Amino acid sequence: MSDSEKDRSTEEKIKDAARVVFHKKGFAATRTRDIAEEAGLNLALLNYYFRSKEKLFDIIMLETMMGFMGAMMFVFNDEGSSFEEKVEKTVSSYIDLFIKEPQIPLFIMNELQRNPEGLAGKLNIKSVLLNSVFARQYQEVMNRRGGEPLHIMQFVMSLMGLLVFPFMGRPMLKIIGDLNDEKFVTMMKERKKLVPVWIEAILSAG
Amino acid sequence: MSDSEKDRSTEEKIKDAARVVFHKKGFAATRTRDIAEEAGLNLALLNYYFRSKEKLFDIIMLETMMGFMGAMMFVFNDEGSSFEEKVEKTVSSYIDLFIKEPQIPLFIMNELQRNPEGLAGKLNIKSVLLNSVFARQYQEVMNRRGGEPLHIMQFVMSLMGLLVFPFMGRPMLKIIGDLNDEKFVTMMKERKKLVPVWIEAILSAG
DNA sequence: ATATTTTTTAATCATTTGATTAAATCACTT
DNA sequence: AAGTGATTTAATCAAATGATTAAAAAATAT
């Protein structure tokens, strides 16, 4: 049978190892032998359980994208919170996520650019933003504010830029800013308070 | 002889092709045969002129980093311009650069994260920011503003986030925002005006 | 306990890929 | 035109890599 305790254990070991290595090196630079070694398992088991490197990668990519977009979807479609509360919650959730798993943003953006037709591109994430409660509340904020309206994607690009760029640029930022890991993480935690204030300032600036 | 018209021409053809392919696919996913094909040249010529894939990559990486950091260094150390003028000039230069070569940010951040010890990491870019005229002027702005001072790296992360993230996240942003290439470029041009205003707002927000 | 099925392993395969080589071609000098 | 050195080409090599196989080991069923 295919659901014994040991089964699941081996399968999970492979997935965990694959996640670590794929996130760190990306698809192309990852060798199946790296994953087997990371998992402490025989190389042939990868093919036994997942058929091919591509299939294994697709599973990891799917789960990673789900984790990434899922956090957003949950917050963006909550009817009970205000626009400002959603911004705060988004910022806080993503910073926590990226402190734990710093490679996720670069991994996703990279694989998506290198292979836009791949699994990640096929996922239906079109409606996640534009049909969300958050998008509706954004329009309300725009109407209330008056002046030249700002395209929601200009806003989202800025929010995400403030939020995820530090993690994508981390190696460079650490060099030019002379930061160690501890200092970097401290600054990221500071940004939980800073970014929402800045977002407010950006929206008021018109 | 090593400087004939044909010499330089072949060498340049290889470098141009290598730049295109490395920028698009990254080091690991690039096959030397891809570069040879892109250049329309025999595969052996890559090794004849550049010894190895690694050496060719190092040259492209060096030139790319120079182009990327050079634009910044030039603006950041101009004694004749104000802080605000430097922000405007930086935003404008980088947006123009990335509209022409959209893969540069992801390429650099990626290779830097995957191989921090590599050539790019060895470059002396430590002083580019912290010892610049721009950094001094930033401190003046902070003193003038009063309130809780903001670490210059928090500021730089935000400036770069607003500036370069849209290009790194382009494939995802195009999907979730339902944007075509033309619309995307239009929005990037709009950001030349928007980002400096937002930076002003961020600094005033304290 | 024995038989059967599932899982794991070591060995091996076939292809890809970076690099080299020896011969052919080209450019330039005398 | 012949000679010389530089450049280009086709063929090939060796190592790396994703995948498979047959046998061994382990788990489960009878």
Tab-separated table of C-alpha atoms (C1' of nucleotides) in Angstrom:
chain	number	residue	atom	x	y	z
A	1	MET	CA	0.000	0.000	0.000
A	2	SER	CA	0.972	3.516	-0.699
A	3	ASP	CA	0.226	5.303	2.574
A	4	SER	CA	2.232	3.471	5.171
A	5	GLU	CA	4.110	5.403	7.798
A	6	LYS	CA	7.436	4.762	6.138
A	7	ASP	CA	6.114	5.674	2.713
A	8	ARG	CA	4.982	9.090	3.763
A	9	SER	CA	8.155	9.580	5.657
A	10	THR	CA	10.410	8.923	2.690
A	11	GLU	CA	8.261	10.935	0.346
A	12	GLU	CA	8.268	13.833	2.790
A	13	LYS	CA	12.002	13.597	3.286
A	14	ILE	CA	12.504	13.948	-0.445
A	15	LYS	CA	10.125	16.873	-0.717
A	16	ASP	CA	11.717	18.648	2.213
A	17	ALA	CA	15.174	18.203	0.740
A	18	ALA	CA	13.986	19.230	-2.706
A	19	ARG	CA	12.403	22.364	-1.284
A	20	VAL	CA	15.634	23.344	0.440
A	21	VAL	CA	17.826	22.772	-2.598
A	22	PHE	CA	15.465	24.147	-5.243
A	23	HIS	CA	14.838	27.290	-3.205
A	24	LYS	CA	18.547	27.805	-2.715
A	25	LYS	CA	19.877	27.020	-6.185
A	26	GLY	CA	16.917	27.160	-8.537
A	27	PHE	CA	15.864	24.469	-10.977
A	28	ALA	CA	18.750	24.577	-13.426
A	29	ALA	CA	21.566	24.603	-10.883
A	30	THR	CA	20.050	21.804	-8.816
A	31	ARG	CA	21.263	18.261	-9.460
A	32	THR	CA	19.077	15.369	-8.421
A	33	ARG	CA	22.120	14.062	-6.564
A	34	ASP	CA	22.120	17.254	-4.433
A	35	ILE	CA	18.576	16.503	-3.354
A	36	ALA	CA	19.309	12.838	-2.619
A	37	GLU	CA	22.307	13.838	-0.536
A	38	GLU	CA	20.378	16.538	1.335
A	39	ALA	CA	17.711	13.940	2.116
A	40	GLY	CA	20.235	11.237	3.006
A	41	LEU	CA	18.548	8.874	0.569
A	42	ASN	CA	19.412	6.844	-2.482
A	43	LEU	CA	19.217	8.747	-5.735
A	44	ALA	CA	16.852	6.248	-7.368
A	45	LEU	CA	14.187	6.992	-4.770
A	46	LEU	CA	13.551	10.384	-6.309
A	47	ASN	CA	12.461	8.759	-9.544
A	48	TYR	CA	10.644	5.970	-7.700
A	49	TYR	CA	8.439	8.454	-5.861
A	50	PHE	CA	8.278	11.413	-8.249
A	51	ARG	CA	9.064	10.079	-11.745
A	52	SER	CA	11.356	12.948	-12.740
A	53	LYS	CA	13.186	16.067	-11.606
A	54	GLU	CA	10.616	18.203	-13.442
A	55	LYS	CA	7.657	16.576	-11.706
A	56	LEU	CA	9.281	16.979	-8.310
A	57	PHE	CA	10.061	20.589	-9.094
A	58	ASP	CA	6.484	21.275	-10.164
A	59	ILE	CA	5.214	20.024	-6.833
A	60	ILE	CA	7.621	22.214	-4.877
A	61	MET	CA	6.846	25.198	-7.083
A	62	LEU	CA	3.107	24.699	-6.644
A	63	GLU	CA	3.372	24.476	-2.876
A	64	THR	CA	5.686	27.480	-2.739
A	65	MET	CA	3.406	29.597	-4.889
A	66	MET	CA	0.439	28.533	-2.784
A	67	GLY	CA	2.231	29.638	0.356
A	68	PHE	CA	3.197	32.900	-1.254
A	69	MET	CA	-0.123	33.795	-2.838
A	70	GLY	CA	-2.203	32.124	-0.165
A	71	ALA	CA	-1.045	34.537	2.508
A	72	MET	CA	-2.120	37.390	0.283
A	73	MET	CA	-5.476	35.941	-0.788
A	74	PHE	CA	-6.493	35.311	2.776
A	75	VAL	CA	-5.868	38.888	3.898
A	76	PHE	CA	-7.082	40.568	0.698
A	77	ASN	CA	-10.519	38.984	0.828
A	78	ASP	CA	-11.368	39.485	4.472
A	79	GLU	CA	-14.592	41.514	4.549
A	80	GLY	CA	-14.163	42.437	8.172
A	81	SER	CA	-10.990	44.530	7.988
A	82	SER	CA	-10.279	47.998	6.658
A	83	PHE	CA	-7.890	48.856	3.847
A	84	GLU	CA	-5.303	50.120	6.305
A	85	GLU	CA	-5.621	46.979	8.421
A	86	LYS	CA	-5.092	44.823	5.335
A	87	VAL	CA	-1.912	46.690	4.478
A	88	GLU	CA	-0.617	46.224	8.019
A	89	LYS	CA	-1.488	42.542	8.065
A	90	THR	CA	0.054	41.922	4.646
A	91	VAL	CA	3.278	43.633	5.576
A	92	SER	CA	3.514	41.788	8.867
A	93	SER	CA	2.725	38.340	7.417
A	94	TYR	CA	5.147	38.602	4.536
A	95	ILE	CA	8.001	39.919	6.624
A	96	ASP	CA	7.525	37.016	9.052
A	97	LEU	CA	7.411	34.559	6.138
A	98	PHE	CA	10.526	35.933	4.470
A	99	ILE	CA	12.520	36.086	7.697
A	100	LYS	CA	11.880	32.351	7.996
A	101	GLU	CA	12.329	31.562	4.292
A	102	PRO	CA	14.391	34.323	2.717
A	103	GLN	CA	14.888	32.645	-0.658
A	104	ILE	CA	11.223	32.457	-1.597
A	105	PRO	CA	10.838	35.778	-3.410
A	106	LEU	CA	13.920	35.418	-5.581
A	107	PHE	CA	13.079	31.773	-6.253
A	108	ILE	CA	9.575	32.564	-7.474
A	109	MET	CA	10.414	35.656	-9.504
A	110	ASN	CA	13.311	33.873	-11.087
A	111	GLU	CA	11.584	30.689	-12.143
A	112	LEU	CA	8.621	32.715	-13.328
A	113	GLN	CA	10.836	34.854	-15.543
A	114	ARG	CA	12.892	31.945	-16.843
A	115	ASN	CA	9.858	29.812	-17.618
A	116	PRO	CA	6.637	31.845	-17.698
A	117	GLU	CA	4.782	29.018	-19.467
A	118	GLY	CA	5.601	26.590	-16.669
A	119	LEU	CA	3.347	25.424	-13.921
A	120	ALA	CA	3.587	28.670	-12.001
A	121	GLY	CA	2.378	30.625	-14.992
A	122	LYS	CA	-0.560	28.272	-15.513
A	123	LEU	CA	-1.893	28.841	-12.011
A	124	ASN	CA	-4.973	31.004	-11.995
A	125	ILE	CA	-3.722	33.969	-10.038
A	126	LYS	CA	-5.271	36.527	-12.339
A	127	SER	CA	-8.244	37.248	-10.123
A	128	VAL	CA	-6.393	37.125	-6.812
A	129	LEU	CA	-5.811	40.849	-6.783
A	130	LEU	CA	-8.163	42.598	-9.182
A	131	ASN	CA	-11.354	40.901	-7.954
A	132	SER	CA	-10.478	41.129	-4.278
A	133	VAL	CA	-12.099	43.045	-1.474
A	134	PHE	CA	-8.790	44.839	-1.178
A	135	ALA	CA	-9.056	46.167	-4.744
A	136	ARG	CA	-12.545	47.476	-4.056
A	137	GLN	CA	-11.394	49.162	-0.870
A	138	TYR	CA	-8.476	50.668	-2.773
A	139	GLN	CA	-10.902	52.325	-5.192
A	140	GLU	CA	-12.822	53.715	-2.250
A	141	VAL	CA	-9.643	55.178	-0.831
A	142	MET	CA	-8.896	56.733	-4.215
A	143	ASN	CA	-12.361	58.251	-4.468
A	144	ARG	CA	-12.164	59.643	-0.959
A	145	ARG	CA	-8.732	61.109	-1.586
A	146	GLY	CA	-9.598	62.892	-4.836
A	147	GLY	CA	-6.891	64.249	-7.134
A	148	GLU	CA	-5.280	62.230	-9.900
A	149	PRO	CA	-6.169	58.554	-9.268
A	150	LEU	CA	-3.244	56.148	-8.939
A	151	HIS	CA	-3.504	52.862	-10.861
A	152	ILE	CA	-3.823	50.007	-8.410
A	153	MET	CA	-0.837	48.264	-9.961
A	154	GLN	CA	1.350	51.308	-9.332
A	155	PHE	CA	0.306	50.982	-5.732
A	156	VAL	CA	0.822	47.211	-5.537
A	157	MET	CA	4.242	47.464	-7.188
A	158	SER	CA	5.230	49.972	-4.533
A	159	LEU	CA	3.858	47.960	-1.643
A	160	MET	CA	5.595	44.823	-2.836
A	161	GLY	CA	8.752	46.727	-3.629
A	162	LEU	CA	8.956	48.079	-0.100
A	163	LEU	CA	8.063	44.662	1.257
A	164	VAL	CA	9.940	42.034	-0.722
A	165	PHE	CA	12.825	43.839	-2.390
A	166	PRO	CA	15.021	43.907	0.719
A	167	PHE	CA	14.956	40.112	0.751
A	168	MET	CA	15.716	39.803	-2.944
A	169	GLY	CA	18.566	42.298	-2.747
A	170	ARG	CA	19.866	41.016	0.561
A	171	PRO	CA	23.362	39.953	-0.560
A	172	MET	CA	24.012	43.283	-2.260
A	173	LEU	CA	22.419	45.305	0.519
A	174	LYS	CA	24.529	43.520	3.105
A	175	ILE	CA	27.685	44.482	1.233
A	176	ILE	CA	26.933	48.113	0.384
A	177	GLY	CA	25.328	48.702	3.771
A	178	ASP	CA	27.894	46.773	5.794
A	179	LEU	CA	25.167	44.750	7.535
A	180	ASN	CA	25.409	41.381	9.238
A	181	ASP	CA	22.541	38.910	9.382
A	182	GLU	CA	21.375	39.984	12.808
A	183	LYS	CA	21.251	43.652	11.887
A	184	PHE	CA	19.448	42.821	8.676
A	185	VAL	CA	16.718	40.880	10.468
A	186	THR	CA	16.333	43.669	13.030
A	187	MET	CA	15.793	46.144	10.225
A	188	MET	CA	13.235	43.888	8.578
A	189	LYS	CA	11.283	43.761	11.829
A	190	GLU	CA	11.437	47.562	12.011
A	191	ARG	CA	9.877	47.653	8.573
A	192	LYS	CA	6.699	46.080	9.935
A	193	LYS	CA	5.965	49.478	11.454
A	194	LEU	CA	7.680	51.631	8.832
A	195	VAL	CA	6.140	50.309	5.628
A	196	PRO	CA	2.480	50.873	6.623
A	197	VAL	CA	3.320	54.447	7.617
A	198	TRP	CA	5.077	55.003	4.304
A	199	ILE	CA	2.195	53.504	2.376
A	200	GLU	CA	-0.094	55.961	4.100
A	201	ALA	CA	2.279	58.782	3.160
A	202	ILE	CA	2.448	57.609	-0.454
A	203	LEU	CA	-1.333	57.536	-0.767
A	204	SER	CA	-1.634	60.980	0.765
A	205	ALA	CA	1.063	62.405	-1.495
A	206	GLY	CA	-1.136	61.963	-4.560
B	1	MET	CA	47.775	39.334	-34.530
B	2	SER	CA	45.336	39.876	-31.747
B	3	ASP	CA	43.813	43.227	-32.620
B	4	SER	CA	42.734	42.878	-36.213
B	5	GLU	CA	39.296	43.988	-37.245
B	6	LYS	CA	38.093	40.390	-37.482
B	7	ASP	CA	39.517	39.465	-34.094
B	8	ARG	CA	37.665	42.143	-32.224
B	9	SER	CA	34.604	41.446	-34.223
B	10	THR	CA	34.453	37.763	-33.292
B	11	GLU	CA	35.299	38.419	-29.681
B	12	GLU	CA	32.604	41.069	-29.489
B	13	LYS	CA	30.067	38.816	-31.173
B	14	ILE	CA	30.686	36.185	-28.524
B	15	LYS	CA	30.429	38.673	-25.685
B	16	ASP	CA	27.234	40.162	-27.047
B	17	ALA	CA	25.677	36.728	-27.422
B	18	ALA	CA	26.892	35.667	-23.989
B	19	ARG	CA	25.399	38.784	-22.438
B	20	VAL	CA	22.028	38.121	-24.017
B	21	VAL	CA	21.882	34.472	-22.983
B	22	PHE	CA	23.408	34.826	-19.502
B	23	HIS	CA	21.101	37.738	-18.682
B	24	LYS	CA	18.079	35.778	-19.844
B	25	LYS	CA	18.814	32.349	-18.399
B	26	GLY	CA	21.456	32.824	-15.729
B	27	PHE	CA	24.746	30.965	-15.476
B	28	ALA	CA	23.505	27.496	-14.619
B	29	ALA	CA	20.780	27.273	-17.262
B	30	THR	CA	23.026	28.602	-20.011
B	31	ARG	CA	24.771	26.083	-22.259
B	32	THR	CA	27.836	27.172	-24.160
B	33	ARG	CA	26.062	25.863	-27.259
B	34	ASP	CA	23.273	28.389	-26.655
B	35	ILE	CA	25.806	31.184	-26.775
B	36	ALA	CA	27.525	29.834	-29.877
B	37	GLU	CA	24.179	29.544	-31.640
B	38	GLU	CA	23.082	33.031	-30.561
B	39	ALA	CA	26.378	34.364	-31.941
B	40	GLY	CA	26.195	32.275	-35.105
B	41	LEU	CA	29.691	30.964	-34.418
B	42	ASN	CA	31.446	27.658	-33.907
B	43	LEU	CA	31.340	26.386	-30.349
B	44	ALA	CA	35.107	26.000	-30.112
B	45	LEU	CA	35.574	29.731	-30.578
B	46	LEU	CA	34.208	30.391	-27.096
B	47	ASN	CA	37.066	28.417	-25.585
B	48	TYR	CA	39.557	29.806	-28.090
B	49	TYR	CA	38.795	33.391	-27.057
B	50	PHE	CA	37.692	33.031	-23.446
B	51	ARG	CA	39.154	29.752	-22.131
B	52	SER	CA	36.021	28.616	-20.298
B	53	LYS	CA	32.347	29.271	-19.645
B	54	GLU	CA	33.250	30.575	-16.166
B	55	LYS	CA	35.772	33.092	-17.498
B	56	LEU	CA	33.330	34.358	-20.099
B	57	PHE	CA	30.652	34.645	-17.442
B	58	ASP	CA	32.954	36.582	-15.131
B	59	ILE	CA	33.591	39.144	-17.847
B	60	ILE	CA	29.877	39.601	-18.542
B	61	MET	CA	29.116	39.782	-14.829
B	62	LEU	CA	31.832	42.379	-14.277
B	63	GLU	CA	30.611	44.577	-17.118
B	64	THR	CA	27.001	44.213	-15.992
B	65	MET	CA	27.827	45.102	-12.392
B	66	MET	CA	29.863	48.070	-13.603
B	67	GLY	CA	26.928	49.317	-15.643
B	68	PHE	CA	24.616	48.819	-12.699
B	69	MET	CA	26.770	50.321	-9.972
B	70	GLY	CA	28.441	52.845	-12.253
B	71	ALA	CA	25.192	54.695	-12.896
B	72	MET	CA	24.739	55.014	-9.149
B	73	MET	CA	28.306	55.987	-8.304
B	74	PHE	CA	28.285	58.767	-10.857
B	75	VAL	CA	25.127	60.396	-9.512
B	76	PHE	CA	25.837	59.745	-5.833
B	77	ASN	CA	29.170	61.538	-5.854
B	78	ASP	CA	28.235	64.667	-7.782
B	79	GLU	CA	29.042	67.600	-5.483
B	80	GLY	CA	26.987	70.025	-7.542
B	81	SER	CA	23.524	68.543	-7.047
B	82	SER	CA	21.152	68.466	-4.093
B	83	PHE	CA	19.863	65.362	-2.355
B	84	GLU	CA	16.498	65.682	-4.057
B	85	GLU	CA	18.130	66.138	-7.452
B	86	LYS	CA	20.177	62.993	-6.890
B	87	VAL	CA	17.070	60.989	-6.092
B	88	GLU	CA	15.372	62.241	-9.256
B	89	LYS	CA	18.401	61.520	-11.393
B	90	THR	CA	18.876	58.046	-9.934
B	91	VAL	CA	15.249	57.120	-10.486
B	92	SER	CA	15.277	58.425	-14.021
B	93	SER	CA	18.569	56.753	-15.012
B	94	TYR	CA	17.670	53.353	-13.615
B	95	ILE	CA	14.201	53.295	-15.118
B	96	ASP	CA	15.694	54.131	-18.523
B	97	LEU	CA	18.332	51.414	-18.060
B	98	PHE	CA	15.838	48.750	-17.012
B	99	ILE	CA	13.368	49.589	-19.773
B	100	LYS	CA	16.200	48.857	-22.202
B	101	GLU	CA	17.585	45.838	-20.301
B	102	PRO	CA	14.847	44.440	-18.090
B	103	GLN	CA	16.720	41.307	-16.994
B	104	ILE	CA	19.601	43.085	-15.311
B	105	PRO	CA	18.207	43.376	-11.766
B	106	LEU	CA	17.063	39.782	-11.477
B	107	PHE	CA	20.269	38.580	-13.111
B	108	ILE	CA	22.502	40.409	-10.653
B	109	MET	CA	20.518	39.659	-7.496
B	110	ASN	CA	20.238	36.053	-8.483
B	111	GLU	CA	23.866	35.355	-9.271
B	112	LEU	CA	24.884	37.287	-6.193
B	113	GLN	CA	22.687	35.156	-3.979
B	114	ARG	CA	23.645	31.873	-5.611
B	115	ASN	CA	27.347	32.637	-5.501
B	116	PRO	CA	28.195	35.468	-3.095
B	117	GLU	CA	31.881	34.519	-3.127
B	118	GLY	CA	32.077	34.904	-6.893
B	119	LEU	CA	33.513	37.772	-8.843
B	120	ALA	CA	30.576	40.050	-8.138
B	121	GLY	CA	31.053	39.606	-4.403
B	122	LYS	CA	34.755	40.380	-4.645
B	123	LEU	CA	34.168	43.738	-6.292
B	124	ASN	CA	34.815	46.608	-3.946
B	125	ILE	CA	31.379	48.120	-3.756
B	126	LYS	CA	31.436	48.591	-0.022
B	127	SER	CA	32.257	52.290	-0.137
B	128	VAL	CA	30.041	53.158	-3.082
B	129	LEU	CA	27.169	54.150	-0.875
B	130	LEU	CA	28.353	54.791	2.661
B	131	ASN	CA	31.229	57.096	1.721
B	132	SER	CA	29.328	58.983	-0.952
B	133	VAL	CA	28.271	62.591	-1.127
B	134	PHE	CA	24.734	61.231	-1.211
B	135	ALA	CA	25.169	59.576	2.191
B	136	ARG	CA	26.432	62.839	3.677
B	137	GLN	CA	23.514	64.746	2.212
B	138	TYR	CA	21.140	62.123	3.585
B	139	GLN	CA	22.444	62.756	7.085
B	140	GLU	CA	21.878	66.469	6.570
B	141	VAL	CA	18.298	65.802	5.538
B	142	MET	CA	17.844	63.667	8.653
B	143	ASN	CA	19.262	66.372	10.913
B	144	ARG	CA	17.095	69.032	9.310
B	145	ARG	CA	13.997	66.842	9.635
B	146	GLY	CA	14.414	65.959	13.295
B	147	GLY	CA	12.429	63.165	14.909
B	148	GLU	CA	13.538	59.563	14.988
B	149	PRO	CA	16.394	59.256	12.468
B	150	LEU	CA	15.914	56.635	9.742
B	151	HIS	CA	18.874	54.332	9.011
B	152	ILE	CA	20.225	55.111	5.567
B	153	MET	CA	19.864	51.469	4.566
B	154	GLN	CA	16.163	51.534	5.407
B	155	PHE	CA	15.950	54.454	3.040
B	156	VAL	CA	18.049	52.856	0.302
B	157	MET	CA	16.097	49.603	0.515
B	158	SER	CA	12.913	51.561	-0.017
B	159	LEU	CA	14.262	53.641	-2.867
B	160	MET	CA	15.560	50.552	-4.640
B	161	GLY	CA	12.417	48.621	-3.856
B	162	LEU	CA	10.244	51.276	-5.490
B	163	LEU	CA	12.701	51.515	-8.359
B	164	VAL	CA	13.814	48.012	-9.279
B	165	PHE	CA	11.212	45.654	-7.879
B	166	PRO	CA	8.693	46.230	-10.666
B	167	PHE	CA	11.254	44.910	-13.138
B	168	MET	CA	12.114	41.889	-11.038
B	169	GLY	CA	8.481	41.023	-10.457
B	170	ARG	CA	7.402	41.842	-13.995
B	171	PRO	CA	6.104	38.394	-15.009
B	172	MET	CA	3.989	38.068	-11.879
B	173	LEU	CA	2.831	41.690	-11.974
B	174	LYS	CA	1.772	41.315	-15.596
B	175	ILE	CA	-0.409	38.344	-14.680
B	176	ILE	CA	-2.046	39.606	-11.504
B	177	GLY	CA	-2.435	43.115	-12.943
B	178	ASP	CA	-3.511	42.001	-16.417
B	179	LEU	CA	-0.870	44.234	-18.049
B	180	ASN	CA	0.664	43.951	-21.503
B	181	ASP	CA	4.214	45.040	-22.297
B	182	GLU	CA	3.196	48.434	-23.598
B	183	LYS	CA	1.114	49.256	-20.529
B	184	PHE	CA	3.913	48.063	-18.280
B	185	VAL	CA	6.474	50.351	-19.920
B	186	THR	CA	4.066	53.282	-19.751
B	187	MET	CA	3.665	52.704	-16.047
B	188	MET	CA	7.427	52.516	-15.550
B	189	LYS	CA	7.793	55.897	-17.254
B	190	GLU	CA	5.095	57.301	-14.972
B	191	ARG	CA	7.173	56.144	-12.031
B	192	LYS	CA	9.932	58.572	-12.983
B	193	LYS	CA	7.676	61.291	-11.592
B	194	LEU	CA	5.922	59.233	-8.942
B	195	VAL	CA	8.861	57.688	-7.097
B	196	PRO	CA	10.636	60.974	-6.252
B	197	VAL	CA	7.373	62.375	-4.876
B	198	TRP	CA	6.855	59.250	-2.787
B	199	ILE	CA	10.424	59.378	-1.517
B	200	GLU	CA	9.775	62.928	-0.389
B	201	ALA	CA	6.597	61.756	1.349
B	202	ILE	CA	8.419	58.859	3.019
B	203	LEU	CA	11.108	61.152	4.383
B	204	SER	CA	8.524	63.628	5.671
B	205	ALA	CA	6.498	60.859	7.299
B	206	GLY	CA	9.190	60.256	9.898
C	1	DA	C1'	6.547	-19.651	8.709
C	2	DT	C1'	6.007	-18.726	3.925
C	3	DA	C1'	4.622	-16.099	0.112
C	4	DT	C1'	3.818	-11.725	-1.893
C	5	DT	C1'	4.240	-7.044	-2.424
C	6	DT	C1'	6.647	-2.780	-1.557
C	7	DT	C1'	10.781	-0.301	-0.816
C	8	DT	C1'	15.692	0.372	-1.153
C	9	DT	C1'	20.219	-0.185	-3.124
C	10	DA	C1'	24.301	-0.512	-6.249
C	11	DA	C1'	25.365	-0.651	-10.772
C	12	DT	C1'	24.687	0.932	-15.181
C	13	DC	C1'	22.773	3.514	-19.286
C	14	DA	C1'	22.127	7.228	-22.502
C	15	DT	C1'	22.327	11.913	-23.157
C	16	DT	C1'	24.013	16.337	-22.371
C	17	DT	C1'	27.619	19.427	-21.965
C	18	DG	C1'	32.120	21.906	-21.367
C	19	DA	C1'	36.312	21.411	-23.426
C	20	DT	C1'	40.050	19.853	-26.691
C	21	DT	C1'	42.314	18.518	-30.966
C	22	DA	C1'	43.932	18.184	-35.539
C	23	DA	C1'	43.047	19.620	-39.859
C	24	DA	C1'	41.360	23.215	-42.919
C	25	DT	C1'	40.905	28.007	-44.074
C	26	DC	C1'	42.129	32.723	-43.958
C	27	DA	C1'	45.107	36.958	-43.526
C	28	DC	C1'	49.228	38.910	-43.912
C	29	DT	C1'	54.308	39.235	-44.977
C	30	DT	C1'	58.119	38.761	-47.930
D	1	DA	C1'	53.196	32.971	-55.246
D	2	DA	C1'	54.974	30.771	-51.068
D	3	DG	C1'	55.403	30.813	-46.332
D	4	DT	C1'	53.864	31.844	-41.680
D	5	DG	C1'	50.966	32.474	-38.077
D	6	DA	C1'	46.173	33.313	-36.663
D	7	DT	C1'	41.457	31.811	-36.972
D	8	DT	C1'	37.786	28.608	-37.839
D	9	DT	C1'	35.732	24.104	-38.295
D	10	DA	C1'	34.192	19.243	-37.632
D	11	DA	C1'	34.991	15.557	-34.897
D	12	DT	C1'	35.737	13.789	-30.598
D	13	DC	C1'	36.637	13.325	-25.500
D	14	DA	C1'	35.666	12.983	-20.659
D	15	DA	C1'	32.897	14.169	-17.006
D	16	DA	C1'	28.423	15.171	-15.266
D	17	DT	C1'	23.732	14.123	-14.927
D	18	DG	C1'	18.837	12.364	-15.165
D	19	DA	C1'	17.008	8.077	-15.396
D	20	DT	C1'	16.526	2.898	-15.331
D	21	DT	C1'	17.226	-1.883	-13.931
D	22	DA	C1'	17.790	-6.060	-11.489
D	23	DA	C1'	18.660	-7.772	-7.246
D	24	DA	C1'	18.475	-7.305	-2.190
D	25	DA	C1'	15.996	-6.032	1.876
D	26	DA	C1'	11.956	-4.911	4.360
D	27	DA	C1'	7.139	-4.897	5.172
D	28	DT	C1'	2.757	-7.065	4.797
D	29	DA	C1'	-0.473	-10.691	3.897
D	30	DT	C1'	-1.795	-15.560	3.950
